């Protein structure tokens, strides 16, 4: 099973990625992890990527795609893969379609986890982070406002403030919708309502993906 998973901020993408990885026994591949790994191993591609990052620039799409290709050619991808948070742009999506065709690993399904802005504001607005140890908790789990691990004060991360969350969702919508239109021209693409509780979302994924599973 080869899956492309994209999700709005606060859609529970990390949790669902872990479930899908388990469900199909496939590696979880994120472009950020690949980039960090190439850089830390000091590969050719990693050194090139580091130059852009050190100059405060985005790593160009062809370089990212070359890294993705290297990763998809690893032996652990024989049963498929889960690509997380990639492609992010139309150029990357077109690159992925070309790459997947060339290495004969077509995408079985693209998934987008949709969630309403109001729901994300509610979810992230109740998240708290310990100022001292960075542990993540919620208002409900720590009503006293102090960290259970170290006693430090719990704060709302600036990224989780309602106006910032709404802006992040707008950016996601603007960038990701066109990406999905590219994928939709080539592959099955599934929209999932991720405003539901996490277990219901996992179940919806299982039901939707079943028909594309051909081991
Ligand atoms: Zn703490």
mmCIF file of C-alpha atoms and ligand atoms in Angstrom:
data_model
loop_
_atom_site.group_PDB
_atom_site.id
_atom_site.type_symbol
_atom_site.label_atom_id
_atom_site.label_comp_id
_atom_site.label_asym_id
_atom_site.label_seq_id
_atom_site.Cartn_x
_atom_site.Cartn_y
_atom_site.Cartn_z
ATOM 1 C CA UNK A 1 0.000 0.000 0.000
ATOM 2 C CA UNK A 2 1.468 3.332 -1.070
ATOM 3 C CA UNK A 3 -0.209 6.285 0.592
ATOM 4 C CA UNK A 4 0.252 10.052 0.496
ATOM 5 C CA UNK A 5 -1.095 11.586 3.708
ATOM 6 C CA UNK A 6 -1.726 15.298 4.065
ATOM 7 C CA UNK A 7 -3.532 16.963 6.906
ATOM 8 C CA UNK A 8 -4.489 20.403 8.097
ATOM 9 C CA UNK A 9 -2.728 21.676 11.230
ATOM 10 C CA UNK A 10 -4.443 20.098 14.238
ATOM 11 C CA UNK A 11 -6.062 17.345 12.145
ATOM 12 C CA UNK A 12 -4.369 14.577 14.149
ATOM 13 C CA UNK A 13 -2.156 13.611 11.218
ATOM 14 C CA UNK A 14 0.668 12.275 13.402
ATOM 15 C CA UNK A 15 -1.680 9.925 15.238
ATOM 16 C CA UNK A 16 -3.284 8.654 12.034
ATOM 17 C CA UNK A 17 0.126 8.195 10.372
ATOM 18 C CA UNK A 18 1.164 5.918 13.241
ATOM 19 C CA UNK A 19 -2.082 3.927 12.857
ATOM 20 C CA UNK A 20 -1.619 3.510 9.096
ATOM 21 C CA UNK A 21 1.994 2.460 9.520
ATOM 22 C CA UNK A 22 0.833 -0.242 11.926
ATOM 23 C CA UNK A 23 -2.209 -1.252 9.847
ATOM 24 C CA UNK A 24 -0.249 -1.930 6.653
ATOM 25 C CA UNK A 25 3.249 -2.630 8.010
ATOM 26 C CA UNK A 26 4.779 0.112 5.886
ATOM 27 C CA UNK A 27 7.494 2.668 6.677
ATOM 28 C CA UNK A 28 6.445 6.187 7.640
ATOM 29 C CA UNK A 29 8.379 8.602 5.447
ATOM 30 C CA UNK A 30 8.429 12.344 6.044
ATOM 31 C CA UNK A 31 10.454 14.738 3.896
ATOM 32 C CA UNK A 32 11.694 16.551 7.015
ATOM 33 C CA UNK A 33 13.089 13.295 8.467
ATOM 34 C CA UNK A 34 14.753 12.389 5.165
ATOM 35 C CA UNK A 35 16.365 15.806 4.921
ATOM 36 C CA UNK A 36 17.665 15.640 8.506
ATOM 37 C CA UNK A 37 18.977 12.118 7.931
ATOM 38 C CA UNK A 38 20.808 13.058 4.706
ATOM 39 C CA UNK A 39 22.341 16.089 6.411
ATOM 40 C CA UNK A 40 23.439 14.180 9.520
ATOM 41 C CA UNK A 41 24.952 11.364 7.428
ATOM 42 C CA UNK A 42 26.828 13.953 5.365
ATOM 43 C CA UNK A 43 25.705 12.520 2.014
ATOM 44 C CA UNK A 44 26.142 14.479 -1.221
ATOM 45 C CA UNK A 45 22.471 15.444 -1.220
ATOM 46 C CA UNK A 46 22.635 16.264 2.491
ATOM 47 C CA UNK A 47 25.577 18.613 1.991
ATOM 48 C CA UNK A 48 23.772 20.390 -0.837
ATOM 49 C CA UNK A 49 20.622 20.679 1.280
ATOM 50 C CA UNK A 50 22.585 22.028 4.242
ATOM 51 C CA UNK A 51 24.016 24.822 2.104
ATOM 52 C CA UNK A 52 20.525 26.108 1.331
ATOM 53 C CA UNK A 53 19.370 25.750 4.923
ATOM 54 C CA UNK A 54 22.466 27.497 6.282
ATOM 55 C CA UNK A 55 21.778 30.356 3.888
ATOM 56 C CA UNK A 56 18.233 30.548 5.285
ATOM 57 C CA UNK A 57 16.715 29.334 2.007
ATOM 58 C CA UNK A 58 14.205 26.611 1.201
ATOM 59 C CA UNK A 59 15.742 23.408 -0.105
ATOM 60 C CA UNK A 60 14.849 23.330 -3.847
ATOM 61 C CA UNK A 61 12.253 20.817 -5.022
ATOM 62 C CA UNK A 62 14.594 18.801 -7.303
ATOM 63 C CA UNK A 63 16.909 18.172 -4.337
ATOM 64 C CA UNK A 64 14.012 17.106 -2.092
ATOM 65 C CA UNK A 65 12.702 14.824 -4.843
ATOM 66 C CA UNK A 66 16.130 13.220 -5.263
ATOM 67 C CA UNK A 67 16.158 12.488 -1.518
ATOM 68 C CA UNK A 68 12.629 11.051 -1.682
ATOM 69 C CA UNK A 69 13.642 8.846 -4.603
ATOM 70 C CA UNK A 70 16.604 7.493 -2.644
ATOM 71 C CA UNK A 71 14.324 6.730 0.277
ATOM 72 C CA UNK A 72 11.617 5.024 -1.828
ATOM 73 C CA UNK A 73 14.276 2.779 -3.332
ATOM 74 C CA UNK A 74 15.242 1.370 0.082
ATOM 75 C CA UNK A 75 14.439 -2.347 0.589
ATOM 76 C CA UNK A 76 11.955 -1.688 3.435
ATOM 77 C CA UNK A 77 9.508 -0.107 0.950
ATOM 78 C CA UNK A 78 8.687 -3.402 -0.751
ATOM 79 C CA UNK A 79 5.245 -3.567 0.900
ATOM 80 C CA UNK A 80 4.651 0.109 0.277
ATOM 81 C CA UNK A 81 5.105 3.359 2.122
ATOM 82 C CA UNK A 82 3.338 6.204 3.820
ATOM 83 C CA UNK A 83 4.478 9.602 2.635
ATOM 84 C CA UNK A 84 3.667 12.185 5.289
ATOM 85 C CA UNK A 85 3.429 15.917 4.638
ATOM 86 C CA UNK A 86 4.807 15.635 1.120
ATOM 87 C CA UNK A 87 4.166 16.910 -1.557
ATOM 88 C CA UNK A 88 3.493 20.426 -0.259
ATOM 89 C CA UNK A 89 3.539 22.290 -3.570
ATOM 90 C CA UNK A 90 2.216 21.714 -7.083
ATOM 91 C CA UNK A 91 5.787 21.397 -8.389
ATOM 92 C CA UNK A 92 6.530 18.713 -5.786
ATOM 93 C CA UNK A 93 3.265 16.907 -6.624
ATOM 94 C CA UNK A 94 4.113 16.825 -10.324
ATOM 95 C CA UNK A 95 7.610 15.642 -9.396
ATOM 96 C CA UNK A 96 6.197 12.859 -7.253
ATOM 97 C CA UNK A 97 3.860 11.676 -10.042
ATOM 98 C CA UNK A 98 6.814 11.553 -12.448
ATOM 99 C CA UNK A 99 9.040 9.792 -9.903
ATOM 100 C CA UNK A 100 6.407 7.245 -8.864
ATOM 101 C CA UNK A 101 5.815 6.354 -12.514
ATOM 102 C CA UNK A 102 9.514 6.091 -13.305
ATOM 103 C CA UNK A 103 10.333 3.773 -10.385
ATOM 104 C CA UNK A 104 7.035 1.895 -10.847
ATOM 105 C CA UNK A 105 5.678 2.687 -7.400
ATOM 106 C CA UNK A 106 2.344 4.361 -8.206
ATOM 107 C CA UNK A 107 0.424 5.917 -5.322
ATOM 108 C CA UNK A 108 -2.565 3.744 -4.321
ATOM 109 C CA UNK A 109 -4.359 6.529 -2.507
ATOM 110 C CA UNK A 110 -3.921 10.112 -1.444
ATOM 111 C CA UNK A 111 -5.602 11.085 1.798
ATOM 112 C CA UNK A 112 -6.402 14.544 3.078
ATOM 113 C CA UNK A 113 -7.538 14.968 6.657
ATOM 114 C CA UNK A 114 -10.017 17.848 6.670
ATOM 115 C CA UNK A 115 -11.008 19.635 9.810
ATOM 116 C CA UNK A 116 -12.945 22.835 10.348
ATOM 117 C CA UNK A 117 -11.071 25.904 11.515
ATOM 118 C CA UNK A 118 -13.351 26.163 14.571
ATOM 119 C CA UNK A 119 -12.540 22.594 15.623
ATOM 120 C CA UNK A 120 -8.780 23.114 15.246
ATOM 121 C CA UNK A 121 -8.935 26.357 17.215
ATOM 122 C CA UNK A 122 -10.749 24.435 19.955
ATOM 123 C CA UNK A 123 -8.268 21.520 19.904
ATOM 124 C CA UNK A 124 -5.047 23.522 19.791
ATOM 125 C CA UNK A 125 -6.418 26.248 22.061
ATOM 126 C CA UNK A 126 -6.728 23.699 24.876
ATOM 127 C CA UNK A 127 -3.189 22.397 24.381
ATOM 128 C CA UNK A 128 -0.567 23.520 26.896
ATOM 129 C CA UNK A 129 3.201 23.160 26.919
ATOM 130 C CA UNK A 130 5.440 23.204 29.974
ATOM 131 C CA UNK A 131 7.676 26.273 29.809
ATOM 132 C CA UNK A 132 10.487 24.398 31.561
ATOM 133 C CA UNK A 133 10.483 20.808 30.193
ATOM 134 C CA UNK A 134 8.343 21.278 27.045
ATOM 135 C CA UNK A 135 6.012 18.402 27.987
ATOM 136 C CA UNK A 136 2.709 18.676 26.101
ATOM 137 C CA UNK A 137 -0.580 18.411 27.977
ATOM 138 C CA UNK A 138 -4.026 19.974 27.909
ATOM 139 C CA UNK A 139 -6.207 22.190 30.044
ATOM 140 C CA UNK A 140 -8.369 19.165 30.876
ATOM 141 C CA UNK A 141 -5.405 17.008 31.949
ATOM 142 C CA UNK A 142 -3.726 19.717 34.002
ATOM 143 C CA UNK A 143 -6.418 22.023 35.387
ATOM 144 C CA UNK A 144 -4.017 23.449 37.978
ATOM 145 C CA UNK A 145 -1.902 24.977 35.204
ATOM 146 C CA UNK A 146 1.348 23.357 36.332
ATOM 147 C CA UNK A 147 3.394 20.541 34.778
ATOM 148 C CA UNK A 148 2.865 17.080 36.279
ATOM 149 C CA UNK A 149 6.457 16.133 35.474
ATOM 150 C CA UNK A 150 8.419 19.098 36.769
ATOM 151 C CA UNK A 151 5.912 21.538 38.284
ATOM 152 C CA UNK A 152 6.783 24.234 35.750
ATOM 153 C CA UNK A 153 4.185 26.697 34.442
ATOM 154 C CA UNK A 154 2.044 25.580 31.473
ATOM 155 C CA UNK A 155 1.754 27.999 28.578
ATOM 156 C CA UNK A 156 -0.183 28.316 25.327
ATOM 157 C CA UNK A 157 2.345 28.033 22.493
ATOM 158 C CA UNK A 158 2.249 31.156 20.280
ATOM 159 C CA UNK A 159 1.589 28.801 17.298
ATOM 160 C CA UNK A 160 -1.569 27.544 19.005
ATOM 161 C CA UNK A 161 -3.160 30.953 19.541
ATOM 162 C CA UNK A 162 -6.526 31.168 17.713
ATOM 163 C CA UNK A 163 -5.599 33.875 15.194
ATOM 164 C CA UNK A 164 -2.334 32.065 14.343
ATOM 165 C CA UNK A 165 -4.160 28.733 13.967
ATOM 166 C CA UNK A 166 -6.697 30.268 11.583
ATOM 167 C CA UNK A 167 -3.866 31.743 9.521
ATOM 168 C CA UNK A 168 -2.030 28.361 9.414
ATOM 169 C CA UNK A 169 -5.214 26.686 8.166
ATOM 170 C CA UNK A 170 -5.675 29.314 5.463
ATOM 171 C CA UNK A 171 -2.100 28.731 4.301
ATOM 172 C CA UNK A 172 -2.650 24.962 4.313
ATOM 173 C CA UNK A 173 -5.869 25.310 2.304
ATOM 174 C CA UNK A 174 -4.282 27.642 -0.246
ATOM 175 C CA UNK A 175 -1.199 25.448 -0.738
ATOM 176 C CA UNK A 176 -2.635 21.975 -0.387
ATOM 177 C CA UNK A 177 -5.854 22.123 -2.419
ATOM 178 C CA UNK A 178 -3.929 22.629 -5.686
ATOM 179 C CA UNK A 179 -1.571 19.783 -4.694
ATOM 180 C CA UNK A 180 -4.535 17.497 -4.325
ATOM 181 C CA UNK A 181 -5.943 18.499 -7.673
ATOM 182 C CA UNK A 182 -2.661 17.358 -9.254
ATOM 183 C CA UNK A 183 -2.771 14.019 -7.416
ATOM 184 C CA UNK A 184 -6.472 13.584 -8.235
ATOM 185 C CA UNK A 185 -5.687 13.606 -11.948
ATOM 186 C CA UNK A 186 -3.504 10.512 -11.477
ATOM 187 C CA UNK A 187 -4.611 8.636 -8.369
ATOM 188 C CA UNK A 188 -7.530 7.929 -6.085
ATOM 189 C CA UNK A 189 -7.828 10.724 -3.559
ATOM 190 C CA UNK A 190 -9.875 10.401 -0.385
ATOM 191 C CA UNK A 191 -11.203 13.235 1.744
ATOM 192 C CA UNK A 192 -11.639 12.284 5.397
ATOM 193 C CA UNK A 193 -13.550 14.301 7.992
ATOM 194 C CA UNK A 194 -10.976 14.581 10.764
ATOM 195 C CA UNK A 195 -13.264 16.613 13.048
ATOM 196 C CA UNK A 196 -14.490 13.256 14.399
ATOM 197 C CA UNK A 197 -12.843 11.584 17.415
ATOM 198 C CA UNK A 198 -9.476 10.008 16.551
ATOM 199 C CA UNK A 199 -10.730 6.378 16.625
ATOM 200 C CA UNK A 200 -13.573 7.221 14.233
ATOM 201 C CA UNK A 201 -11.088 8.848 11.857
ATOM 202 C CA UNK A 202 -8.878 5.727 11.959
ATOM 203 C CA UNK A 203 -11.922 3.565 11.208
ATOM 204 C CA UNK A 204 -12.946 5.812 8.303
ATOM 205 C CA UNK A 205 -9.413 5.498 6.913
ATOM 206 C CA UNK A 206 -9.487 1.718 7.242
ATOM 207 C CA UNK A 207 -12.819 1.445 5.433
ATOM 208 C CA UNK A 208 -11.805 3.858 2.657
ATOM 209 C CA UNK A 209 -8.387 2.312 2.079
ATOM 210 C CA UNK A 210 -9.573 -1.303 2.112
ATOM 211 C CA UNK A 211 -10.618 -1.148 -1.507
ATOM 212 C CA UNK A 212 -7.150 0.010 -2.601
ATOM 213 C CA UNK A 213 -5.255 -2.646 -0.637
ATOM 214 C CA UNK A 214 -3.797 -5.294 -2.921
ATOM 215 C CA UNK A 215 -0.782 -6.859 -1.235
HETATM 216 ZN ZN1 LIG B 1 7.531 20.378 32.913
#
